[in-house]
Structures are given as structure tokens and as C-alpha cells.
Coordinates of C-alpha atoms in Angstrom, one line a residue:
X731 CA 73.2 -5.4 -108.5
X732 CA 76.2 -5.9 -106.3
X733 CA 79.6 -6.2 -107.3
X734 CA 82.2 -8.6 -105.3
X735 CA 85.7 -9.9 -106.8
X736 CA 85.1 -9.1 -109.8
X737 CA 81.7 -11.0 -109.9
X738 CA 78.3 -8.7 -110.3
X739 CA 75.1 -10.3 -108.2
X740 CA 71.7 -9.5 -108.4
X741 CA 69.6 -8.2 -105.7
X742 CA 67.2 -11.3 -106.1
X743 CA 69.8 -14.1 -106.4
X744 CA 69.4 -16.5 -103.9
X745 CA 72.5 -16.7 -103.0
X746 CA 72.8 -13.5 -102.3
X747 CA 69.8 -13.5 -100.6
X748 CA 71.6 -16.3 -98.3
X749 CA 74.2 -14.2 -97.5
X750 CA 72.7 -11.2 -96.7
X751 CA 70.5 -13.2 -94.4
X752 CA 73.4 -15.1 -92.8
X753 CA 75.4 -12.0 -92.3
X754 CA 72.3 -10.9 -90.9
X755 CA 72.0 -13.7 -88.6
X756 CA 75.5 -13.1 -87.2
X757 CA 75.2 -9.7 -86.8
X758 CA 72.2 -10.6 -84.4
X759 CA 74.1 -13.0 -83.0
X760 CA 77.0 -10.7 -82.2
X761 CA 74.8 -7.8 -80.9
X762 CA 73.5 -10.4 -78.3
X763 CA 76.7 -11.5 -77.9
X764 CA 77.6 -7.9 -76.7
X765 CA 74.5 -7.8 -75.0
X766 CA 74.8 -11.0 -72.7
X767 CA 78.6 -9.9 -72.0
X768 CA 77.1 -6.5 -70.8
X769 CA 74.4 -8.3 -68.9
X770 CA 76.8 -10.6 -67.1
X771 CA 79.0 -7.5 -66.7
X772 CA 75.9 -5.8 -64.7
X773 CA 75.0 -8.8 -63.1
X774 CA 78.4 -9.3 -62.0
X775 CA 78.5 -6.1 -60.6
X776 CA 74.7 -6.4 -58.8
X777 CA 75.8 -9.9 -57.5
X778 CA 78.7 -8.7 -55.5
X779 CA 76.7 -7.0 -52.7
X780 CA 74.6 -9.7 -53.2
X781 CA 77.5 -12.0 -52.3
X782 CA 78.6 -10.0 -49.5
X783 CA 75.1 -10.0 -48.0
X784 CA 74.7 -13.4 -48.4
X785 CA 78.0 -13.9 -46.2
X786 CA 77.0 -11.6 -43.7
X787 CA 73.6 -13.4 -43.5
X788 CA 75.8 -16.7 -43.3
X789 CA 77.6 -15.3 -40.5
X790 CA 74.5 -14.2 -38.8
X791 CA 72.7 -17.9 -39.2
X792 CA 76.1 -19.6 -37.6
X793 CA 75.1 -16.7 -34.2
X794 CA 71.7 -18.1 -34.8
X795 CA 72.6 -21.9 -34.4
X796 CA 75.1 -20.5 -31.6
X797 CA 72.5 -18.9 -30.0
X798 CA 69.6 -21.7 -30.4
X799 CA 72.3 -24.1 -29.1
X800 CA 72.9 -21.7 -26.0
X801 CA 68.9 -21.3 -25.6
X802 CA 68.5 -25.3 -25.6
X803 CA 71.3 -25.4 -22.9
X804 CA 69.0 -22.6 -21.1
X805 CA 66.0 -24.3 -21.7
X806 CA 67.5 -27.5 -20.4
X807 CA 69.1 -25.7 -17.2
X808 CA 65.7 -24.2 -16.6
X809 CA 63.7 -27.6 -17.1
X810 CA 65.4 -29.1 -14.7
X811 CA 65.5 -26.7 -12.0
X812 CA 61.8 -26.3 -12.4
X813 CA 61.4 -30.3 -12.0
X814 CA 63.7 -30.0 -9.0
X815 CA 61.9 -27.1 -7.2
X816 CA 58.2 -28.8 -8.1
X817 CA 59.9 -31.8 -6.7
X818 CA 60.6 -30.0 -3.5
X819 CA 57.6 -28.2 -3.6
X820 CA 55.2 -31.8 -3.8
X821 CA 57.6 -33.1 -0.8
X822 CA 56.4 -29.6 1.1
X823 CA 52.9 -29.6 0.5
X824 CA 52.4 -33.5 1.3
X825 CA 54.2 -32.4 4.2
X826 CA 52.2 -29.4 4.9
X827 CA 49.1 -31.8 4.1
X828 CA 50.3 -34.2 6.4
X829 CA 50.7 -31.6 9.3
X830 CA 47.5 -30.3 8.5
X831 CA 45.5 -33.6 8.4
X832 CA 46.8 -34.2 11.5
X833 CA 45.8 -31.1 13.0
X834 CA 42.3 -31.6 11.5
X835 CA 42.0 -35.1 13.2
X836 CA 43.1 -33.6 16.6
X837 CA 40.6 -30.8 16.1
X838 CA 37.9 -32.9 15.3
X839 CA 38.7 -35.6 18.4
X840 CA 38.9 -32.3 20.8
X841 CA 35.6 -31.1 18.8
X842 CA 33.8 -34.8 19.0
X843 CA 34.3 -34.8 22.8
X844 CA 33.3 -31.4 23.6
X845 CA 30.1 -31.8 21.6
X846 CA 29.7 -35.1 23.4
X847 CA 29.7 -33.4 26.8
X848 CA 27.9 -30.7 25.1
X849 CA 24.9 -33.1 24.1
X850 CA 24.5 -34.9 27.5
X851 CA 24.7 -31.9 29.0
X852 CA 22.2 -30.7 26.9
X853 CA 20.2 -33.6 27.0
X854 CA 19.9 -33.2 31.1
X855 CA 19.0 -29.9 30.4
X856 CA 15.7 -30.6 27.9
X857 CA 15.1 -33.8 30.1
X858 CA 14.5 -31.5 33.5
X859 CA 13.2 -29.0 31.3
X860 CA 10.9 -31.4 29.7
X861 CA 9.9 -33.0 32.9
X862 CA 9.6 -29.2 34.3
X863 CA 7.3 -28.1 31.9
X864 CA 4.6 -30.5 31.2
X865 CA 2.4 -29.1 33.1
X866 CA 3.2 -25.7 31.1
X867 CA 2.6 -28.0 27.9
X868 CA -0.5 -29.8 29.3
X869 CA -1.7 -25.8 29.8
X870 CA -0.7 -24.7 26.6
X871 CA -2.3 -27.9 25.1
X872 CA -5.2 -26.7 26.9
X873 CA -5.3 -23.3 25.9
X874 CA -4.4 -24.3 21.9
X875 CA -7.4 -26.4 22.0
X876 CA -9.6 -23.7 23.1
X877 CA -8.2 -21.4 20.8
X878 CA -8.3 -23.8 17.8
X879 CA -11.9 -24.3 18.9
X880 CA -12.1 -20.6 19.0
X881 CA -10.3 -20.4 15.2
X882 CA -12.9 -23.4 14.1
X883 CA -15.9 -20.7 15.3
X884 CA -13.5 -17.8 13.2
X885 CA -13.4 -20.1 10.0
X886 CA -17.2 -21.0 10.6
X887 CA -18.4 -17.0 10.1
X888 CA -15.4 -16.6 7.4
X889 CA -17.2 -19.6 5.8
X890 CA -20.4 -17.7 6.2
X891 CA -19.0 -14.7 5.4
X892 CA -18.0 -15.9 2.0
X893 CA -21.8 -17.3 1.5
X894 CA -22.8 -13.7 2.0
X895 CA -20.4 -12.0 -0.4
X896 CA -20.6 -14.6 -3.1
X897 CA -24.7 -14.0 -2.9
X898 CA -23.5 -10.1 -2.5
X899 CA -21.4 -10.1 -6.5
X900 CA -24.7 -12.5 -7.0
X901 CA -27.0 -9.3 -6.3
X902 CA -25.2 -6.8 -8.0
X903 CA -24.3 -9.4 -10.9
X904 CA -28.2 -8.8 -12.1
X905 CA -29.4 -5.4 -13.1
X906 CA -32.8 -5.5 -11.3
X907 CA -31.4 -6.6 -7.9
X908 CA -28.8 -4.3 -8.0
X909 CA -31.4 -1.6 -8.3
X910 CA -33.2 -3.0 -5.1
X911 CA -29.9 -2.9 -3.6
X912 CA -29.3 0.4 -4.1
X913 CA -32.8 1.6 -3.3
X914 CA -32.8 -0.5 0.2
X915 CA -29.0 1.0 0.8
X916 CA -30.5 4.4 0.4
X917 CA -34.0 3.6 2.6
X918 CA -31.6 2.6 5.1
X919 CA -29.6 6.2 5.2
X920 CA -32.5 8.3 5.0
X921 CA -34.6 6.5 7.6
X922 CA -31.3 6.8 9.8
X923 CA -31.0 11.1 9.1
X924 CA -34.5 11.5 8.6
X925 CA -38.1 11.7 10.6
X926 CA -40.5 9.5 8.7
X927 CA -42.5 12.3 8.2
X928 CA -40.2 14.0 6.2
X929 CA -40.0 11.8 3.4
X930 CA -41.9 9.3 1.2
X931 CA -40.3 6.3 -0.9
X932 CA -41.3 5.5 -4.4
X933 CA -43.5 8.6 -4.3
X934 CA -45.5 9.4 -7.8
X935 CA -45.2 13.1 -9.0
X936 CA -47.0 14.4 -11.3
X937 CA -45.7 13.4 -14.9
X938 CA -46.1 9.6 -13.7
X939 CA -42.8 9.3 -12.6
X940 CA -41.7 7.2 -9.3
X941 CA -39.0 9.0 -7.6
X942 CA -37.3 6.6 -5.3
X943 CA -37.2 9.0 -2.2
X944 CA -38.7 12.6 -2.2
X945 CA -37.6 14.4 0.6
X946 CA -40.3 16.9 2.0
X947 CA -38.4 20.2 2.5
X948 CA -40.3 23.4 3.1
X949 CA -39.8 25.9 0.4
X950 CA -37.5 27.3 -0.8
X951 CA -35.7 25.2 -2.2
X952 CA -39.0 22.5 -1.7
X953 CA -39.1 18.8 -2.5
X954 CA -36.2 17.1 -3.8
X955 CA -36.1 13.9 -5.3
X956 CA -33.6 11.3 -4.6
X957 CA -32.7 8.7 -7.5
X958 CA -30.7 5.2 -6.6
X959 CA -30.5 3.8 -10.4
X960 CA -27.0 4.0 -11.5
X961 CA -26.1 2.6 -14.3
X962 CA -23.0 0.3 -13.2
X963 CA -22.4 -2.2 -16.2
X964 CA -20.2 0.8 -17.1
X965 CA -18.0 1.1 -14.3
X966 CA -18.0 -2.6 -14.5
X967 CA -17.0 -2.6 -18.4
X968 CA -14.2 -0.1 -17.3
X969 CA -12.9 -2.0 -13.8
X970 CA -12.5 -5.2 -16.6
X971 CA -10.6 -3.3 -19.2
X972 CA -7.0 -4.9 -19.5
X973 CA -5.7 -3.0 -22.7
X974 CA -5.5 0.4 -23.8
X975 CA -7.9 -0.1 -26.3
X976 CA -10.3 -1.7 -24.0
X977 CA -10.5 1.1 -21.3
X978 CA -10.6 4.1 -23.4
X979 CA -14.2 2.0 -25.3
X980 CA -15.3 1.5 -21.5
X981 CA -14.7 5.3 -20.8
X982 CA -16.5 6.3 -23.7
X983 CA -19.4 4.0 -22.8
X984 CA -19.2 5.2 -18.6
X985 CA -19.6 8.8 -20.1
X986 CA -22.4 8.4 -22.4
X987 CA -24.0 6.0 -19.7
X988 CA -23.7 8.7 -17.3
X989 CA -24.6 11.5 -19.2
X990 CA -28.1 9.8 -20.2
X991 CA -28.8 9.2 -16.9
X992 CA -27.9 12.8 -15.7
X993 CA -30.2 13.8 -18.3
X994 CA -33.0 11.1 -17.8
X995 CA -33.1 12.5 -13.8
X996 CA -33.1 16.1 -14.8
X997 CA -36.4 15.8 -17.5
X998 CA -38.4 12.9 -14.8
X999 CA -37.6 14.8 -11.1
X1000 CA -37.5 18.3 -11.5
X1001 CA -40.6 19.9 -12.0
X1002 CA -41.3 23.6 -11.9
X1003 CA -43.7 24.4 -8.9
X1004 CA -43.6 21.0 -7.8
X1005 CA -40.1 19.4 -6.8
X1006 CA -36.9 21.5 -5.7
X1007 CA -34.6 23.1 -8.6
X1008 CA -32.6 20.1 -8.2
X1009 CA -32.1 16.9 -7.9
X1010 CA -29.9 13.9 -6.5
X1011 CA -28.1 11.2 -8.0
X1012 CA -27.2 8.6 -5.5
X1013 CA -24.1 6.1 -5.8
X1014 CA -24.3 3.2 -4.1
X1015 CA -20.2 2.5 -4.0
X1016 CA -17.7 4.7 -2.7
X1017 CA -15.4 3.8 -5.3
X1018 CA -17.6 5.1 -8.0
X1019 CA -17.8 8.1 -6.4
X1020 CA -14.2 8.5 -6.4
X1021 CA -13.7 7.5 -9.3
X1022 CA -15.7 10.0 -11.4
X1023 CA -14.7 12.9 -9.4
X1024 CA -10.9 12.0 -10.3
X1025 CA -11.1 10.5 -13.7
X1026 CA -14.6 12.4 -15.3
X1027 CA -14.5 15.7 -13.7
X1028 CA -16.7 16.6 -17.2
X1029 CA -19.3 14.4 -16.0
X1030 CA -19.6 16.4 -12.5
X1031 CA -19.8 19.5 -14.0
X1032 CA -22.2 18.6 -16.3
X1033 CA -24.3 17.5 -13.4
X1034 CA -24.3 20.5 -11.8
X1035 CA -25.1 22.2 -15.2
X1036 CA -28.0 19.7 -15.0
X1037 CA -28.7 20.4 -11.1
X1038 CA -27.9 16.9 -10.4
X1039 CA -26.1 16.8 -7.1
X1040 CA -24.1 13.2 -7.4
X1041 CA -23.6 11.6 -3.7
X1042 CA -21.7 8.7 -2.2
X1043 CA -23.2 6.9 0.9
X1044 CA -21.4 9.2 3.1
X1045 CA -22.0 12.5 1.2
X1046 CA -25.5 11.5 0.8
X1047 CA -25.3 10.7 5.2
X1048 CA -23.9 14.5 4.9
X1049 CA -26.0 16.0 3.1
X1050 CA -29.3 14.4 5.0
X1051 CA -27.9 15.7 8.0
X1052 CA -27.8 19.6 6.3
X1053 CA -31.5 18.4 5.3
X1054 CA -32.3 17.5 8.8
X1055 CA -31.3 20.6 10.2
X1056 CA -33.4 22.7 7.4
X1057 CA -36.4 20.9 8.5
X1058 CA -35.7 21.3 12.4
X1059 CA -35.3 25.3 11.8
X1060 CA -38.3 25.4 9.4
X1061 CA -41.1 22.9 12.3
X1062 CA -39.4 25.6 14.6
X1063 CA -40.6 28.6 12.8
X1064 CA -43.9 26.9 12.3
X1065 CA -44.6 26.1 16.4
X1066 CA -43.4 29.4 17.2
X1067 CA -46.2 30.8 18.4
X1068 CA -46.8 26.8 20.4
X1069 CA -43.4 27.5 21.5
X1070 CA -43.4 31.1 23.0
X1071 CA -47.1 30.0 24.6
X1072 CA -45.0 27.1 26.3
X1073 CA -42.3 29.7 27.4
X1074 CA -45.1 31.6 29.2
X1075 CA -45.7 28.7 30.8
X1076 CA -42.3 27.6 31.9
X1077 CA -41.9 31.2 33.0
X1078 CA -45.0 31.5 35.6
X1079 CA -43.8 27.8 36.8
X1080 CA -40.4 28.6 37.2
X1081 CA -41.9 32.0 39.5
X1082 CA -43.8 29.4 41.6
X1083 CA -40.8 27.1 41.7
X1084 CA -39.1 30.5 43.0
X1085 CA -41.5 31.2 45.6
X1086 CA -41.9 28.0 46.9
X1087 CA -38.2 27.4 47.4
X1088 CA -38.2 30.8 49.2
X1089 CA -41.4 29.3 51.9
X1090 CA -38.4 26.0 52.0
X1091 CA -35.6 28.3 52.5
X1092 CA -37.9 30.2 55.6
X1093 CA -38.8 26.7 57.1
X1094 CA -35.0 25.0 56.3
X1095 CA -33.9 28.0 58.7
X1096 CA -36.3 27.4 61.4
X1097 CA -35.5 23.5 61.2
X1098 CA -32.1 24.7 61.2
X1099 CA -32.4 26.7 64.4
X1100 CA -33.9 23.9 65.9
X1101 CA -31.7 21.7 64.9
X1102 CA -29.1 23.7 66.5
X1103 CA -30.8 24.2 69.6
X1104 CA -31.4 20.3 69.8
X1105 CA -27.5 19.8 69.2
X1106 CA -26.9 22.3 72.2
X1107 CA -29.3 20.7 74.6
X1108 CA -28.0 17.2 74.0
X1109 CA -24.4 18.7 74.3
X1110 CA -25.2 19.7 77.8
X1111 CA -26.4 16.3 78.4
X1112 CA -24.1 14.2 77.2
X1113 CA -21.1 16.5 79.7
X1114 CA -24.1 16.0 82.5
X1115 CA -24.2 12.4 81.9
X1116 CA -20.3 12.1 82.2
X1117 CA -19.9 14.0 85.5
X1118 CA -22.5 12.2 86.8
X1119 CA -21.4 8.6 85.9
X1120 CA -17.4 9.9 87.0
X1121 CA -19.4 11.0 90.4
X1122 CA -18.4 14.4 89.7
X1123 CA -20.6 16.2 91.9
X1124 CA -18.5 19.0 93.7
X1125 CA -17.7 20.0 89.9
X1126 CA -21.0 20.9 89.7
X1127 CA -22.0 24.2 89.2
X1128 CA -25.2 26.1 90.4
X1129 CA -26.6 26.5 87.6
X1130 CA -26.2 22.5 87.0
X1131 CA -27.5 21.7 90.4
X1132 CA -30.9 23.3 89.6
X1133 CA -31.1 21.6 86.4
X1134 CA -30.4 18.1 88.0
X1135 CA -32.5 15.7 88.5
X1136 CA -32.4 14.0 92.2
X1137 CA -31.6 10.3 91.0
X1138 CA -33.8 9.2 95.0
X1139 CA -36.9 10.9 96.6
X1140 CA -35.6 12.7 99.8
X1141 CA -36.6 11.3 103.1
X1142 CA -39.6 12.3 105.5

């Protein structure tokens, strides 16, 4: 309960209520009041540097139109000067083209004349040349027909030539004819290194094998076969091989093929007691031959593991020759006994010879004698004959004058 004039309230009276809450409300109102004056008071005081910015940045827009109105003037000054000195510079290089076009025109007058004494001169020139050389044409002519004819003959046997290798990859395309390549390529080296005697072709040995050559040498070492069937699809397989994948299949396949073979020539021609301790394998190509010596070195020393000698046409040539020479030494020891019989021979000839050249040595020196004594006498002659046909005859002395013949009888 409240208490004003004289009048008690209670705490729940609306009227009471309403004036607590309006006194309320102004007591809000009048703390914002205060609030808003404070506010304004530090917004006041923020806005004055504010203010004073603002003016400065006034001040420093007015330099900035100055400033753009003095850069248009520039720009201005500068537009026109450039559209003055381009101007001037158009005016110079028409000019300058002008001058230049002229000079071009003169140039090319002074250059059309010259080349227009230049091309009759030249054209006298290749006329007297011309007319000086048509006989040196018509020769040439001559000699280009006969060398055209001889280049027709050239492209005939290149023509032919072709013919031959095409049937050549022909032969060695097929397995059979290859091997009757390779066996007439190696009749034709032996019968060129060896006697005939000393070998046989497509000889049978004893287990029923046909050795393509077995070469007669004396023993040791004894016969020794020869064997011309290589297999080549392999070396083929591996010249074709374009990928990685491809040549190392073909290697694999050249080395078993190989190997087999090695091995096939080792059980067929080497026999104990009957062949050498050895055998060879002949290649028919060169490049096979090189090529397993630099790219299967295992191969070759398996072959001589194997006692398989391998050999190229020229090794094989080589190795003929060795051959040759073993059965020269070995016929040599055999005919001894022919041979010193023949020296005995050659040795009482040769003492005959001897003394028969000493009875021509005793008569070349009596003909020689006589010879000399003949030269003499017609010496003496021919100085006779000379006096006598000069009339000489008071030059002659005694001994002449009883040597001369009277040329008249004497009288009475």
C-alpha cells in the first residue's frame, strides 16, 4: 500500500499500476534522452575530423579537376603535334617513295638494256657455239647411242640377273632344294681343294648313314665326314622377327634347331675305328656363320664339345687346303722309297749331264780356237785386200810379198 496526499493506494490498483508504468515510460524516455544527447555529443565530436577531411579531400578533387583540365590541354597540345609531325612525316615518305620509284625505274631501264645487249650477245655466242659444235653433238649423239645400246645389253643381264636370283630365293624357299644347294655348293669346294681320289660324295658308312662328303685322310686323325644339311628355316624365322617378342621365340627355336643337328651329326658320322674323331658341319651362307659366332657363342662351344667343327664357304676352302696339304705329306711318305729310287736316278743323269758338258766344254774350246784363228786369217786378208785395191804395193812388206798371190803369169 502507498500513501500519496493523504490518499493510501494499493499495490494492485490499476491506477496505480498506470502510473508506475507511465513514470516508467518516462524514465526510459529520459534515459534515452540522455543517451541520444551523449551520442550526438560523440558524434559531434567524431564528425569534426570527419568534416575537416572531407574539406581537405574537397580541396584535393578541385587540384584534380585542375589537373585533368591541364592534362586535356596536354593531351590536346600533344594530339596535334603528333597529327602535324605524321603529316610531315606522310609528305616525306611519299617523297622518299617518289624519289625511290624513280630510281627504281631508272635502274630497271639501265638494267633492261644491259640485259638486252647481254642476250644478243649471248645469243651470238650459243648461235657460233651451236653452229661450232654440231659436229661435237652429232659425235656425242653417236657415242650416247652406242652407249645406250651398251646400257640396253646392261639392263638385258640385270633382267636376267633378276631371273636367276628370283629362281635363287625359289631354291632356298624349299627345304629339299636347298639341301641340293648346299650339297652342290660344297661338291664344288672340295673338287676345287681336293684330288678326286681323296674323297667320295654321298659315301655309306657303316651304321647306314650317307655322309655327304667323306674325306679320305690317312690316320690319325682318319676319315672325316662332311655334312651340308643345315637347318635354315631358323635363321629364316629369326632374319623375319620384327618384335621383341618375336626374335627372342626365333632364337630359342635357332638354338634348339642347331643343337639337334650338332647332335644328329655327332651320333650318324663319327664312328670309333671307322671315321675321324670329328666331324664337319658345313654352312652354306656366310652370314650364318657370322652370325652364330657373334650372337650364339653357346652353340659353338657346344660344337666343339660335340667335335663338330662348324665352317663357312671360306673356312671350309681353308680348312680343305690344311687337308690338302696332310694328304700331300702323307702320299709323300708312302712313295718314299719310289722317290729316293728316282733321286738315284736323277743323280747318275745329272753325272752324265756333267760329263758330257765337260766333252762340250773340251770341243767349245777347240771351235773356239779355231774360230779365233779363222778371225785372224781373214783379218790379214781383209788389210791385203785393201792395200791391194789402194795399189799399195811398195807398203808391202816381205813377209806379205811371199804370201801374195801374182794377180798375171810372168812372161817367157
Amino acid at each position: 500500500m502507498i500513501e500519496i496526499a493523504g490518499q493510501r493506494y494499493e499495490w494492485g490498483d490499476p491506477l496505480v499500476i498506470a502510473a508506475l508504468s507511465g513514470a516508467a515510460i518516462l524514465a526510459l524516455i529520459f534515459i534515452l534522452l540522455i543517451m541520444a544527447v551523449r551520442a550526438a555529443g560523440r558524434s559531434a565530436r567524431m564528425a569534426a575530423p570527419l568534416s575537416q577531411q572531407m574539406q581537405i579531400m574537397g580541396g584535393h578533387v578541385q587540384q584534380l579537376g585542375a589537373g585533368q583540365e591541364q592534362l586535356r590541354g596536354g593531351l590536346q597540345t600533344v594530339s596535334d603535334t603528333q597529327a602535324n609531325a605524321q603529316a610531315q612525316m606522310i609528305q616525306s615518305m611519299e617523297a622518299r617513295l617518289a624519289s625511290v620509284q624513280q630510281n627504281m625505274q631508272d635502274r630497271l631501264a639501265d638494267n633492261a638494256a644491259k640485259s638486252a645487249r647481254s642476250l644478243a650477245e649471248m645469243q651470238e655466242r650459243m648461235s657460233e657455239t651451236l653452229h661450232g659444235s654440231s659436229k661435237q653433238t652429232t659425235t656425242s649423239l653417236t657415242q650416247l647411242q652406242e652407249r645406250l645400246a651398251s646400257i640396253d645389253k646392261a639392263q638385258d643381264n640385270i633382267t636376267k640377273l633378276s631371273g636367276d636370283v628370283l629362281s635363287l630365293q625359289d631354291i632356298l624357299s624349299n627345304k629339299q632344294t636347298r639341301g641340293a644347294f648346299g650339297e652342290i655348293q660344297l661338291t664344288d669346294i672340295v673338287s676345287k681343294a681336293l684330288p678326286t681320289d681323296s674323297y667320295a660324295l654321298q659315301a655309306t658308312l657303316s651304321n647306314g648313314k650317307r655322309a655327304d662328303c667323306l674325306i679320305h685322310l690317312p690316320n690319325p686323325p682318319g676319315p672325316i665326314v662332311i655334312d651340308s644339311k643345315f637347318p635354315l628355316e631358323a635363321y629364316e624365322a629369326l632374319r623375319r622377327a620384327k618384335t621383341e617378342v618375336e626374335l627372342k621365340a626365333a632364337a630359342a627355336q635357332m638354338k634348339v634347331a642347331v643343337r639337334a643337328h650338332i647332335n644328329a651329326i655327332s651320333e650318324k658320322y663319327i664312328l670309333e675305328g671307322e671315321t675321324a674323331d670329328g666331324a664337319l658341319m658345313f654352312l652354306p651362307s656366310e652370314a650364318v656363320y657370322a652370325e652364330l659366332h657373334a650372337n650364339f657363342p653357346e652353340l659353338v662351344r657346344y660344337g666343339f664339345d660335340c667335335r663338330v667343327w662348324i665352317v663357312s664357304p671360306t673356312t671350309c676352302m681353308a680348312t680343305l687346303n690344311t687337308m690338302r696339304a696332310i694328304l700331300k705329306d702323307a702320299r709323300m711318305r708312302e712313295q718314299a722309297g719310289a722317290i729316293r729310287k728316282t733321286l738315284k736316278q736323277l743323280h747318275r743323269d745329272v753325272e752324265l749331264v756333267v760329263s758330257r758338258v765337260d766333252k762340250l766344254n773340251t770341243h767349245f774350246g777347240q771351235a773356239r780356237a779355231d774360230l779365233d784363228g779363222i778371225g785372224t786369217a781373214a783379218e790379214r786378208a781383209g788389210k791385203r785386200a785393201a792395200r791391194l785395191d789402194n795399189f799399195d804395193f811398195e807398203e808391202l812388206t816381205p813377209e806379205d810379198s811371199v804370201n801374195v798371190v801374182p794377180l798375171t803369169k810372168p812372161e817367157g
